[in-house]
Coordinates of C-alpha atoms and ligand atoms in Angstrom, one line a residue:
Chain A
X1 CA 27.8 13.3 -31.4
X2 CA 29.3 15.1 -28.4
X3 CA 32.7 13.6 -27.6
X4 CA 33.8 16.5 -25.3
X5 CA 35.4 15.1 -22.1
X6 CA 34.7 17.1 -19.1
X7 CA 37.6 17.8 -16.8
X8 CA 39.1 20.7 -14.8
X9 CA 41.6 21.2 -17.6
X10 CA 38.7 21.5 -20.1
X11 CA 36.9 24.1 -18.0
X12 CA 40.1 26.1 -17.7
X13 CA 40.8 25.9 -21.4
X14 CA 37.2 27.0 -22.3
X15 CA 37.4 29.8 -19.8
X16 CA 40.4 31.2 -21.6
X17 CA 39.1 30.7 -25.1
X18 CA 35.6 32.2 -24.8
X19 CA 33.7 29.0 -24.1
X20 CA 33.4 28.2 -27.8
X21 CA 34.3 24.5 -27.5
X22 CA 31.3 23.2 -25.7
X23 CA 28.7 21.0 -27.5
X24 CA 25.2 20.0 -26.7
X25 CA 25.2 17.4 -23.9
X26 CA 23.4 14.8 -26.0
X27 CA 22.2 14.4 -29.5
X28 CA 18.5 15.1 -30.2
X29 CA 17.4 12.3 -32.6
X30 CA 14.5 11.6 -34.9
X31 CA 13.2 8.0 -35.3
X32 CA 15.0 5.8 -37.8
X33 CA 12.8 4.3 -40.5
X34 CA 14.5 0.9 -40.2
X35 CA 13.7 0.7 -36.5
X36 CA 15.8 -0.4 -33.6
X37 CA 17.0 -3.6 -31.8
X38 CA 15.5 -2.2 -28.5
X39 CA 13.0 0.7 -27.9
X40 CA 12.8 2.0 -24.4
X41 CA 9.6 3.8 -23.6
X42 CA 10.1 6.6 -21.1
X43 CA 13.1 8.9 -20.8
X44 CA 13.3 9.0 -17.0
X45 CA 16.3 8.0 -15.0
X46 CA 15.5 4.3 -15.4
X47 CA 15.0 4.4 -19.1
X48 CA 18.1 6.4 -19.8
X49 CA 20.2 4.2 -17.5
X50 CA 18.8 1.1 -19.2
X51 CA 19.9 2.5 -22.6
X52 CA 23.4 3.3 -21.3
X53 CA 24.0 -0.1 -19.8
X54 CA 22.6 -1.9 -22.9
X55 CA 25.2 -0.1 -24.9
X56 CA 28.0 -0.2 -22.4
X57 CA 27.7 -3.7 -20.9
X58 CA 26.1 -5.6 -23.7
X59 CA 27.2 -3.8 -26.9
X60 CA 23.6 -3.2 -28.0
X61 CA 23.7 0.3 -29.4
X62 CA 20.9 0.3 -31.9
X63 CA 18.6 1.6 -29.2
X64 CA 16.1 4.4 -29.0
X65 CA 14.7 6.1 -25.8
X66 CA 11.2 7.5 -26.6
X67 CA 10.1 10.3 -24.2
X68 CA 6.6 11.8 -24.2
X69 CA 7.8 15.2 -23.0
X70 CA 11.5 16.2 -22.4
X71 CA 13.9 13.9 -20.6
X72 CA 13.9 14.5 -16.9
X73 CA 10.3 15.9 -16.9
X74 CA 9.0 13.0 -14.8
X75 CA 9.9 11.8 -11.4
X76 CA 13.7 11.8 -12.0
X77 CA 13.5 15.6 -11.8
X78 CA 10.9 15.7 -9.1
X79 CA 12.2 13.5 -6.3
X80 CA 14.0 14.5 -3.1
X81 CA 17.3 13.0 -4.3
X82 CA 17.9 10.5 -1.5
X83 CA 20.0 7.4 -2.1
X84 CA 20.4 4.6 0.4
X85 CA 20.7 0.8 0.7
X86 CA 19.1 0.3 4.1
X87 CA 16.5 -2.4 3.3
X88 CA 15.6 -5.4 5.3
X89 CA 14.5 -8.2 2.9
X90 CA 16.7 -10.4 0.9
X91 CA 14.7 -9.8 -2.3
X92 CA 15.6 -6.0 -2.0
X93 CA 18.8 -5.4 -0.1
X94 CA 21.4 -6.9 -2.5
X95 CA 19.7 -5.0 -5.4
X96 CA 19.8 -1.6 -3.6
X97 CA 23.4 -2.3 -2.5
X98 CA 24.4 -2.9 -6.1
X99 CA 22.8 0.5 -6.9
X100 CA 24.8 2.2 -4.1
X101 CA 28.0 0.7 -5.5
X102 CA 27.1 2.0 -9.0
X103 CA 26.4 5.4 -7.6
X104 CA 29.8 5.4 -5.9
X105 CA 31.5 5.0 -9.3
X106 CA 28.9 6.8 -11.5
X107 CA 30.6 10.1 -12.1
X108 CA 33.9 8.5 -13.3
X109 CA 32.0 6.0 -15.3
X110 CA 29.9 8.5 -17.3
X111 CA 32.3 11.4 -17.0
X112 CA 29.6 13.7 -15.6
X113 CA 29.3 15.5 -12.3
X114 CA 26.1 14.2 -10.7
X115 CA 27.0 15.7 -7.3
X116 CA 26.9 12.2 -5.6
X117 CA 27.1 13.2 -1.9
X118 CA 27.5 10.4 0.6
X119 CA 26.5 12.6 3.5
X120 CA 24.8 9.8 5.4
X121 CA 21.2 9.1 6.3
X122 CA 19.8 8.8 9.8
X123 CA 16.4 7.1 10.6
X124 CA 15.2 8.3 14.0
X125 CA 14.1 5.8 16.7
X126 CA 11.4 6.6 19.3
X127 CA 10.6 3.3 21.1
X128 CA 12.1 0.0 22.1
X129 CA 10.1 -1.8 19.5
X130 CA 11.3 0.5 16.8
X131 CA 14.9 0.1 18.0
X132 CA 14.6 -3.7 17.8
X133 CA 13.2 -3.4 14.2
X134 CA 16.0 -1.1 13.1
X135 CA 18.7 -3.2 14.7
X136 CA 17.4 -6.2 12.8
X137 CA 17.4 -4.1 9.6
X138 CA 21.0 -3.0 10.4
X139 CA 22.0 -6.6 10.7
X140 CA 20.5 -7.3 7.3
X141 CA 22.4 -4.3 5.9
X142 CA 25.7 -5.6 7.4
X143 CA 25.1 -9.0 5.7
X144 CA 24.9 -7.1 2.4
X145 CA 28.1 -5.1 3.1
X146 CA 26.0 -1.9 3.0
X147 CA 27.3 -0.7 6.4
X148 CA 25.1 0.4 9.3
X149 CA 25.6 2.3 12.5
X150 CA 23.6 2.7 15.6
X151 CA 23.5 6.2 17.1
X152 CA 22.4 6.9 20.7
X153 CA 20.6 9.9 22.0
X154 CA 23.8 11.8 23.0
X155 CA 25.4 11.3 19.5
X156 CA 22.3 12.9 18.0
X157 CA 21.9 15.7 20.4
X158 CA 25.5 16.8 19.9
X159 CA 25.4 16.7 16.1
X160 CA 21.9 18.1 15.6
X161 CA 21.0 20.4 18.5
X162 CA 17.9 21.6 16.6
X163 CA 16.2 18.2 16.9
X164 CA 13.6 18.0 19.7
X165 CA 15.0 14.9 21.4
X166 CA 12.7 15.3 24.4
X167 CA 9.5 15.5 22.3
X168 CA 6.6 14.3 24.5
X169 CA 5.0 12.0 22.0
X170 CA 8.1 10.9 20.0
X171 CA 11.2 11.3 22.2
X172 CA 14.3 10.5 20.1
X173 CA 16.0 7.4 21.6
X174 CA 18.5 6.8 18.9
X175 CA 18.9 6.3 15.2
X176 CA 19.9 3.9 12.5
X177 CA 22.5 5.5 10.3
X178 CA 23.9 4.5 7.0
X179 CA 26.9 6.7 6.5
X180 CA 27.1 5.7 2.8
X181 CA 23.6 7.0 2.1
X182 CA 23.1 10.6 0.9
X183 CA 21.9 12.6 -2.0
X184 CA 22.5 13.0 -5.8
X185 CA 21.7 15.9 -8.1
X186 CA 18.6 14.3 -9.8
X187 CA 18.5 16.3 -13.1
X188 CA 22.2 15.6 -13.5
X189 CA 21.5 11.9 -13.4
X190 CA 19.1 12.2 -16.3
X191 CA 21.5 14.4 -18.3
X192 CA 24.6 12.4 -17.4
X193 CA 23.0 9.1 -18.5
X194 CA 21.5 10.7 -21.6
X195 CA 24.9 12.0 -22.6
X196 CA 26.7 8.8 -21.9
X197 CA 24.1 6.7 -23.8
X198 CA 24.0 9.2 -26.7
X199 CA 27.8 9.0 -27.0
X200 CA 27.6 5.3 -27.4
X201 CA 25.0 5.7 -30.3
X202 CA 21.7 5.6 -28.5
X203 CA 18.9 7.8 -30.1
X204 CA 17.1 10.0 -27.5
X205 CA 13.8 11.0 -29.1
X206 CA 11.9 13.7 -27.1
X207 CA 8.3 14.8 -27.6
X208 CA 7.5 11.3 -28.8
X209 CA 4.6 9.7 -26.9
X210 CA 3.9 6.0 -27.2
X211 CA 0.2 5.6 -28.0
X212 CA 0.0 1.9 -28.6
X213 CA 1.9 -1.3 -29.4
X214 CA 2.1 -3.4 -32.6
X215 CA 1.3 -6.9 -31.4
X216 CA 0.7 -9.9 -33.7
X217 CA 0.1 -13.4 -32.4
X218 CA 1.4 -12.5 -29.0
X219 CA 4.6 -10.9 -30.3
X220 CA 5.4 -7.2 -29.9
X221 CA 7.2 -5.8 -33.0
X222 CA 7.1 -2.1 -32.3
X223 CA 5.2 1.0 -31.1
X224 CA 2.7 3.5 -32.4
X225 CA 3.8 7.0 -31.5
X226 CA 3.0 10.6 -32.1
X227 CA 6.0 10.5 -34.6
X228 CA 4.5 7.5 -36.4
X229 CA 5.1 3.7 -36.1
X230 CA 8.6 2.6 -35.0
X231 CA 9.8 -1.0 -35.4
X232 CA 11.7 -2.7 -32.7
X233 CA 13.1 -6.2 -31.9
X234 CA 12.2 -5.6 -28.3
X235 CA 10.2 -3.0 -26.5
X236 CA 11.1 -2.1 -22.9
X237 CA 8.5 -0.1 -21.0
X238 CA 9.9 2.1 -18.2
X239 CA 7.4 4.9 -17.5
X240 CA 7.1 4.9 -13.7
X241 CA 3.8 6.7 -12.8
X242 CA 2.3 6.1 -16.2
X243 CA 2.8 2.3 -16.0
X244 CA -1.0 1.6 -15.8
X245 CA -1.9 3.8 -18.7
X246 CA 0.9 2.6 -21.0
X247 CA 0.5 -1.2 -20.3
X248 CA -3.3 -0.9 -20.7
X249 CA -2.5 -0.2 -24.4
X250 CA -1.1 -3.8 -24.6
X251 CA -4.1 -5.1 -22.7
X252 CA -2.1 -5.8 -19.6
X253 CA -3.3 -5.0 -16.1
X254 CA -0.8 -4.5 -13.3
X255 CA -0.5 -4.9 -9.5
X256 CA 0.0 -1.2 -9.4
X257 CA -2.0 1.9 -8.4
X258 CA -0.9 5.5 -9.3
X259 CA -0.7 8.0 -6.4
X260 CA 0.8 11.4 -6.0
X261 CA 3.7 12.2 -3.7
X262 CA 4.5 15.8 -2.8
X263 CA 7.8 17.5 -2.0
X264 CA 8.7 20.9 -0.5
X265 CA 11.7 23.2 -0.4
X266 CA 12.4 26.2 1.8
X267 CA 14.3 29.4 1.0
X268 CA 18.1 29.0 1.1
X269 CA 19.6 28.9 4.6
X270 CA 23.1 28.6 5.9
X271 CA 24.3 25.0 6.4
X272 CA 22.5 23.4 9.4
X273 CA 22.0 19.8 8.3
X274 CA 24.9 17.8 6.9
X275 CA 22.9 14.5 6.3
X276 CA 19.5 13.1 5.6
X277 CA 17.1 12.8 8.6
X278 CA 14.0 10.7 8.5
X279 CA 11.2 10.9 11.1
X280 CA 9.2 7.9 10.0
X281 CA 6.9 7.9 13.0
X282 CA 5.8 11.4 12.0
X283 CA 5.9 11.0 8.2
X284 CA 8.6 13.5 7.6
X285 CA 12.1 13.5 6.1
X286 CA 14.5 16.2 5.3
X287 CA 17.9 17.1 3.9
X288 CA 19.6 20.4 2.9
X289 CA 20.4 21.1 -0.7
X290 CA 23.8 22.5 -1.7
X291 CA 21.9 25.8 -2.4
X292 CA 20.8 25.8 1.2
X293 CA 17.1 25.0 0.9
X294 CA 15.7 22.4 3.3
X295 CA 14.2 19.7 1.0
X296 CA 11.5 17.7 2.7
X297 CA 8.5 15.4 2.2
X298 CA 6.3 12.9 3.8
X299 CA 3.4 10.6 2.9
X300 CA 1.6 10.2 -0.4
X301 CA -1.8 11.7 -0.8
X302 CA -3.5 8.3 -0.3
X303 CA -6.0 8.2 -3.2
X304 CA -5.4 7.1 -6.8
X305 CA -4.5 10.0 -9.0
X306 CA -2.7 10.9 -12.2
X307 CA -2.8 14.6 -11.5
X308 CA 0.8 15.8 -10.9
X309 CA -0.3 17.9 -7.9
X310 CA -1.4 17.1 -4.4
X311 CA -3.9 18.5 -2.0
X312 CA -3.5 20.8 1.1
X313 CA -4.2 18.3 3.9
X314 CA -0.9 16.5 3.1
X315 CA 0.9 19.8 3.1
X316 CA -0.3 20.4 6.6
X317 CA 0.5 16.9 7.7
X318 CA 4.1 17.0 6.4
X319 CA 4.7 20.5 7.8
X320 CA 3.4 19.5 11.2
X321 CA 5.7 16.5 11.2
X322 CA 8.6 18.8 10.6
X323 CA 7.5 21.3 13.3
X324 CA 7.2 18.4 15.8
X325 CA 10.7 17.1 15.4
X326 CA 12.7 20.2 14.3
X327 CA 10.8 23.2 15.4
X328 CA 13.3 25.6 13.9
X329 CA 11.9 24.8 10.5
X330 CA 9.0 27.0 11.4
X331 CA 11.2 30.0 10.9
X332 CA 12.0 29.1 7.3
X333 CA 9.6 30.2 4.5
X334 CA 8.4 27.6 2.1
X335 CA 9.6 28.4 -1.4
X336 CA 8.0 25.8 -3.6
X337 CA 6.0 22.5 -3.5
X338 CA 5.3 20.1 -6.3
X339 CA 4.1 16.5 -6.9
X340 CA 4.9 13.5 -8.9
X341 CA 3.0 10.4 -9.8
X342 CA 4.1 7.2 -8.0
X343 CA 3.6 3.7 -9.4
X344 CA 2.7 2.2 -6.0
X345 CA 2.8 -1.6 -6.1
X346 CA 0.9 -4.1 -4.0
X347 CA 3.8 -4.9 -1.7
X348 CA 5.8 -1.7 -2.1
X349 CA 8.5 -3.4 -4.2
X350 CA 9.3 -3.0 -7.9
X351 CA 9.1 -5.1 -11.1
X352 CA 11.8 -5.8 -13.7
X353 CA 10.2 -8.6 -15.8
X354 CA 9.1 -10.1 -19.1
X355 CA 5.4 -9.9 -19.8
X356 CA 2.9 -12.4 -21.3
X357 CA 3.6 -10.7 -24.7
X358 CA 6.8 -11.8 -26.3
X359 CA 9.4 -9.1 -26.8
X360 CA 7.5 -6.7 -24.5
X361 CA 9.2 -6.0 -21.2
X362 CA 8.1 -4.1 -18.1
X363 CA 10.0 -2.1 -15.5
X364 CA 8.0 -0.2 -12.8
X365 CA 6.3 -0.3 -9.4
X366 CA 9.1 1.9 -7.9
X367 CA 6.8 3.6 -5.5
X368 CA 8.4 6.7 -3.8
X369 CA 11.9 5.1 -3.7
X370 CA 13.0 4.5 -7.3
X371 CA 15.5 7.3 -7.6
X372 CA 18.1 5.5 -5.5
X373 CA 17.4 2.4 -7.7
X374 CA 18.2 4.2 -11.0
X375 CA 21.6 2.7 -11.7
X376 CA 20.8 -0.8 -10.6
X377 CA 17.4 -0.7 -12.3
X378 CA 19.0 0.2 -15.6
X379 CA 21.8 -2.3 -15.1
X380 CA 19.5 -5.2 -14.3
X381 CA 16.8 -4.3 -16.9
X382 CA 19.6 -4.1 -19.6
X383 CA 20.8 -7.5 -18.4
X384 CA 17.3 -9.0 -18.8
X385 CA 16.8 -7.4 -22.2
X386 CA 20.1 -8.5 -23.5
X387 CA 20.4 -12.0 -22.1
X388 CA 16.8 -13.0 -21.4
X389 CA 17.9 -13.9 -17.9
X390 CA 17.1 -12.2 -14.6
X391 CA 20.1 -10.6 -13.0
X392 CA 20.7 -12.4 -9.7
X393 CA 20.0 -9.3 -7.5
X394 CA 16.8 -8.5 -9.3
X395 CA 15.4 -12.0 -9.7
X396 CA 12.7 -11.5 -7.1
X397 CA 11.1 -8.5 -8.9
X398 CA 8.6 -10.6 -10.8
X399 CA 5.0 -9.7 -11.8
X400 CA 3.7 -13.1 -10.8
X401 CA 5.0 -13.0 -7.2
X402 CA 1.6 -12.4 -5.7
X403 CA 0.2 -15.4 -7.3
X404 CA 3.1 -17.4 -5.9
X405 CA 2.7 -15.8 -2.4
X406 CA 6.3 -14.4 -2.8
X407 CA 5.6 -10.8 -1.9
X408 CA 8.5 -8.5 -0.9
X409 CA 6.6 -6.4 1.7
X410 CA 9.2 -4.4 3.7
X411 CA 6.6 -2.8 5.9
X412 CA 4.3 -5.8 6.2
X413 CA 1.1 -3.9 5.5
X414 CA -0.4 -6.1 2.9
X415 CA -1.9 -5.3 -0.5
X416 CA -2.9 -1.7 0.3
X417 CA -0.7 0.4 -2.0
X418 CA -1.4 3.7 -0.2
X419 CA 0.1 2.3 3.0
X420 CA 3.5 1.3 1.6
Chain B
X1 CA -11.3 18.0 -1.8
X2 CA -14.9 18.5 -0.5
X3 CA -17.1 15.3 -0.6
X4 CA -20.8 16.1 -0.7
X5 CA -22.1 13.4 1.7
X6 CA -25.6 12.4 0.7
X7 CA -26.8 12.6 4.3
X8 CA -24.5 15.1 5.9
X9 CA -23.8 17.6 3.2
X10 CA -20.4 18.9 2.1
X11 CA -17.5 17.5 4.2
X12 CA -13.7 17.9 4.1
X13 CA -12.1 14.8 2.5
X14 CA -9.8 14.7 5.6
X15 CA -12.7 13.1 7.5
X16 CA -12.6 10.1 5.3
X17 CA -10.4 7.1 4.7
X18 CA -9.8 6.0 1.1
X19 CA -9.9 2.3 0.3
X20 CA -9.8 1.9 -3.5
X21 CA -12.0 1.4 -6.5
X22 CA -15.5 -0.1 -6.2
X23 CA -14.2 -3.3 -7.7
X24 CA -13.4 -4.2 -4.1
X25 CA -17.1 -4.6 -3.4
X26 CA -17.3 -7.7 -5.6
X27 CA -15.5 -10.2 -3.4
X28 CA -15.2 -13.4 -5.4
X29 CA -16.9 -16.6 -4.4
X30 CA -14.5 -18.7 -2.3
X31 CA -16.3 -21.9 -3.3
X32 CA -15.9 -21.4 -7.0
X33 CA -13.5 -23.7 -8.9
X34 CA -11.5 -20.6 -10.1
X35 CA -11.4 -19.0 -6.6
X36 CA -7.5 -18.9 -6.4
X37 CA -7.2 -17.0 -9.6
X38 CA -10.3 -14.8 -8.9
X39 CA -8.9 -13.8 -5.5
X40 CA -5.5 -13.0 -7.1
X41 CA -7.3 -10.6 -9.5
X42 CA -9.5 -9.2 -6.8
X43 CA -6.7 -8.6 -4.3
X44 CA -3.7 -7.7 -6.4
X45 CA -4.6 -6.5 -9.9
X46 CA -5.9 -3.0 -10.4
X47 CA -7.7 -1.2 -13.3
X48 CA -5.9 2.0 -12.1
X49 CA -8.3 4.1 -14.1
X50 CA -7.2 7.4 -15.7
X51 CA -10.5 9.3 -15.7
X52 CA -13.8 8.8 -13.8
X53 CA -13.2 6.3 -11.1
X54 CA -16.0 5.1 -8.8
X55 CA -14.3 4.5 -5.4
X56 CA -14.9 3.6 -1.8
X57 CA -14.5 6.2 0.9
X58 CA -15.2 5.5 4.6
X59 CA -16.5 8.4 6.7
X60 CA -14.4 7.5 9.7
X61 CA -14.5 10.9 11.4
X62 CA -18.2 11.2 10.8
X63 CA -21.2 8.9 10.5
X64 CA -19.0 5.9 9.6
X65 CA -20.8 5.2 6.4
X66 CA -19.2 3.8 3.3
X67 CA -19.7 6.0 0.3
X68 CA -19.1 5.6 -3.4
X69 CA -17.4 8.7 -4.7
X70 CA -17.0 9.0 -8.5
X71 CA -13.9 11.1 -8.9
X72 CA -11.8 12.0 -12.0
X73 CA -8.3 10.8 -11.3
X74 CA -6.8 13.3 -13.8
X75 CA -8.4 16.4 -12.3
X76 CA -9.6 15.4 -8.7
X77 CA -13.1 16.7 -9.7
X78 CA -15.9 14.8 -7.9
X79 CA -18.8 13.9 -10.2
X80 CA -21.2 12.1 -7.8
X81 CA -21.4 10.8 -4.3
X82 CA -23.8 8.1 -3.0
X83 CA -24.1 5.6 -0.2
X84 CA -22.2 2.4 -1.0
X85 CA -25.2 0.4 0.0
X86 CA -27.3 2.2 -2.7
X87 CA -24.6 1.6 -5.2
X88 CA -24.2 -2.1 -4.4
X89 CA -28.0 -2.6 -4.7
X90 CA -28.0 -0.8 -8.0
X91 CA -25.3 -3.2 -9.2
X92 CA -27.6 -6.1 -8.3
X93 CA -26.3 -7.1 -4.9
X94 CA -28.6 -7.7 -1.8
X95 CA -26.6 -5.3 0.4
Ligands
FAD501 C1 8.1 14.1 -4.7 C2 8.9 12.8 -4.9 C3 10.0 12.5 -4.1 C4 10.7 11.4 -4.3 N1 11.8 11.2 -3.5 C5 12.6 10.1 -3.7 C6 13.8 10.0 -2.9 O1 14.2 10.8 -2.1 N2 14.6 8.8 -3.2 C7 14.2 7.9 -4.1 O2 14.9 6.9 -4.2 N3 13.1 8.1 -4.9 C8 12.3 9.1 -4.7 N4 11.2 9.3 -5.5 C9 10.8 8.3 -6.5 C10 11.6 8.4 -7.8 O3 11.6 9.7 -8.2 C11 10.9 7.5 -8.8 O4 10.7 6.2 -8.3 C12 11.8 7.3 -10.1 O5 12.3 8.6 -10.5 C13 11.0 6.7 -11.2 O6 11.8 6.3 -12.3 P1 12.1 7.3 -13.5 O7 13.2 8.2 -13.1 O8 12.4 6.4 -14.7 O9 10.7 8.0 -13.7 P2 10.2 9.3 -14.6 O10 11.3 10.3 -14.6 O11 8.9 9.6 -14.2 O12 10.3 8.6 -16.1 C14 9.2 8.1 -16.8 C15 9.1 8.8 -18.1 O13 8.2 8.2 -18.9 C16 7.6 9.1 -19.7 N5 6.3 8.6 -20.3 C17 5.2 8.3 -19.7 N6 4.3 7.8 -20.6 C18 4.9 7.8 -21.8 C19 4.5 7.4 -23.1 N7 3.2 7.0 -23.3 N8 5.4 7.5 -24.1 C20 6.6 8.0 -23.9 N9 7.1 8.4 -22.7 C21 6.2 8.3 -21.6 C22 7.3 10.3 -18.8 O14 7.1 11.5 -19.5 C23 8.6 10.3 -17.9 O15 9.6 11.1 -18.4 C24 10.4 10.5 -5.3 C25 9.3 10.8 -6.2 C26 8.6 12.0 -6.0 C27 7.5 12.3 -6.9

């Protein structure tokens, strides 16, 4: 078990002694024959965070995280790294604000540099109606102590001369800004949580795909995997884009469709953009990584898919959105693009819930916005698994909310997953 | 993706709007005793198929017909395309 504490002093000491004192960041484990109190299916950000908070907050350390590939190979390593708590609805906003507060203390808490950078996020406004909607959202953010600012056209022009504020179709009239929003190094979140959980005794088992559940008389007692059957007191599914396929193995259908979201990065440039800018009207958002690449994305591809790659029309759509609002991006060369599978829910909001099968739990439906939720998702899922009670900020994320008419539809587009 | 329209030949998928799987054709009977539960299933619960998925595409930028496109959701390969009306009749509906 790695007990090395990272610090400036340690880096210096290792530099002077030939770097012989480092250890693997987490312990690679094989399944225990006697089983576990809790098995978490899926070694993405949410699964690893859940394992960490189970151990840290609730003292439950006989836990395994089962990952089909290697940890971080899913969306936690594919997203555009934006964190924010700028939601409107009461079912969402306190949850995302808890997540933001956890981000703010994450690196000290897990002793790992996740490059949490609260560089600010700015949502552009182009019309009076949009201004009204964003001001309303800002008020909701202020109620949740998330902080919000309104920027006018001059503020924006001064700070970001490359934005086309006079755009004929979408003139920039102002922006909603959340100065506490920003970016986090996504892989480091997976590695940091893995290390912290592993140090508390959690087994992280890679290359171990769950192929089925052992269910008798409506009670789940373990999983069937490519490394054999593993017993568990409780099974917590947390597989993001694979939610439909995995839950089908337990005979459960979900209010979720799987869709692909693409992202893009340019060659490294000198610093031009010190925050995150979203151009919602043109389906484009962008930030600049510490390496200098402009990291950007837009809409999902709009048809169900499990293929981790998108099609060219969306590439064109996203790039033309970028050209419209910040024409200078046309001078940069596109370095890479990739895709990840989104668990798009029927109202655009997630689930952290029990299921109709005892001891089988479900976490999913994070759509394209689950990275920012990673700490709070793990925190609240661990709370549910350990206590059987819904955490107060996650109590609305229930699977039966559609039946009850209690949707959490931020955009108000109805049950059409590709529009959320 | 290229969708081979049964009347118009090969068309760019950009001309179409995607709705969802063909389950959406089978709108439940609102007079049935189980209508509330049936509509919950119809409206909110998805098969979310990994593999061949018959689905509804609307040719908005073309002849405005509804098509049933059977597409593999793991590979994006399109297996067959037919008019939604033909598909619905084959499934025993009047239209
Ligand atoms: C291009 C893109 C951009 C995004 N941008 C943002 C953003 O800027 N901000 C934001 O907040 N969110 C963003 N997201 C969304 C965010 O990445 C996801 O919502 C979030 O990462 C999902 O949770 P996760 O990290 O646990 O998922 P994953 O990392 O996908 O974890 C799920 C894991 O489950 C494993 N698994 C699947 N099936 C099985 C099985 N049968 N057995 C064992 N393991 C299994 C997978 O291999 C995977 O590792 C973006 C997503 C994409 C694709």
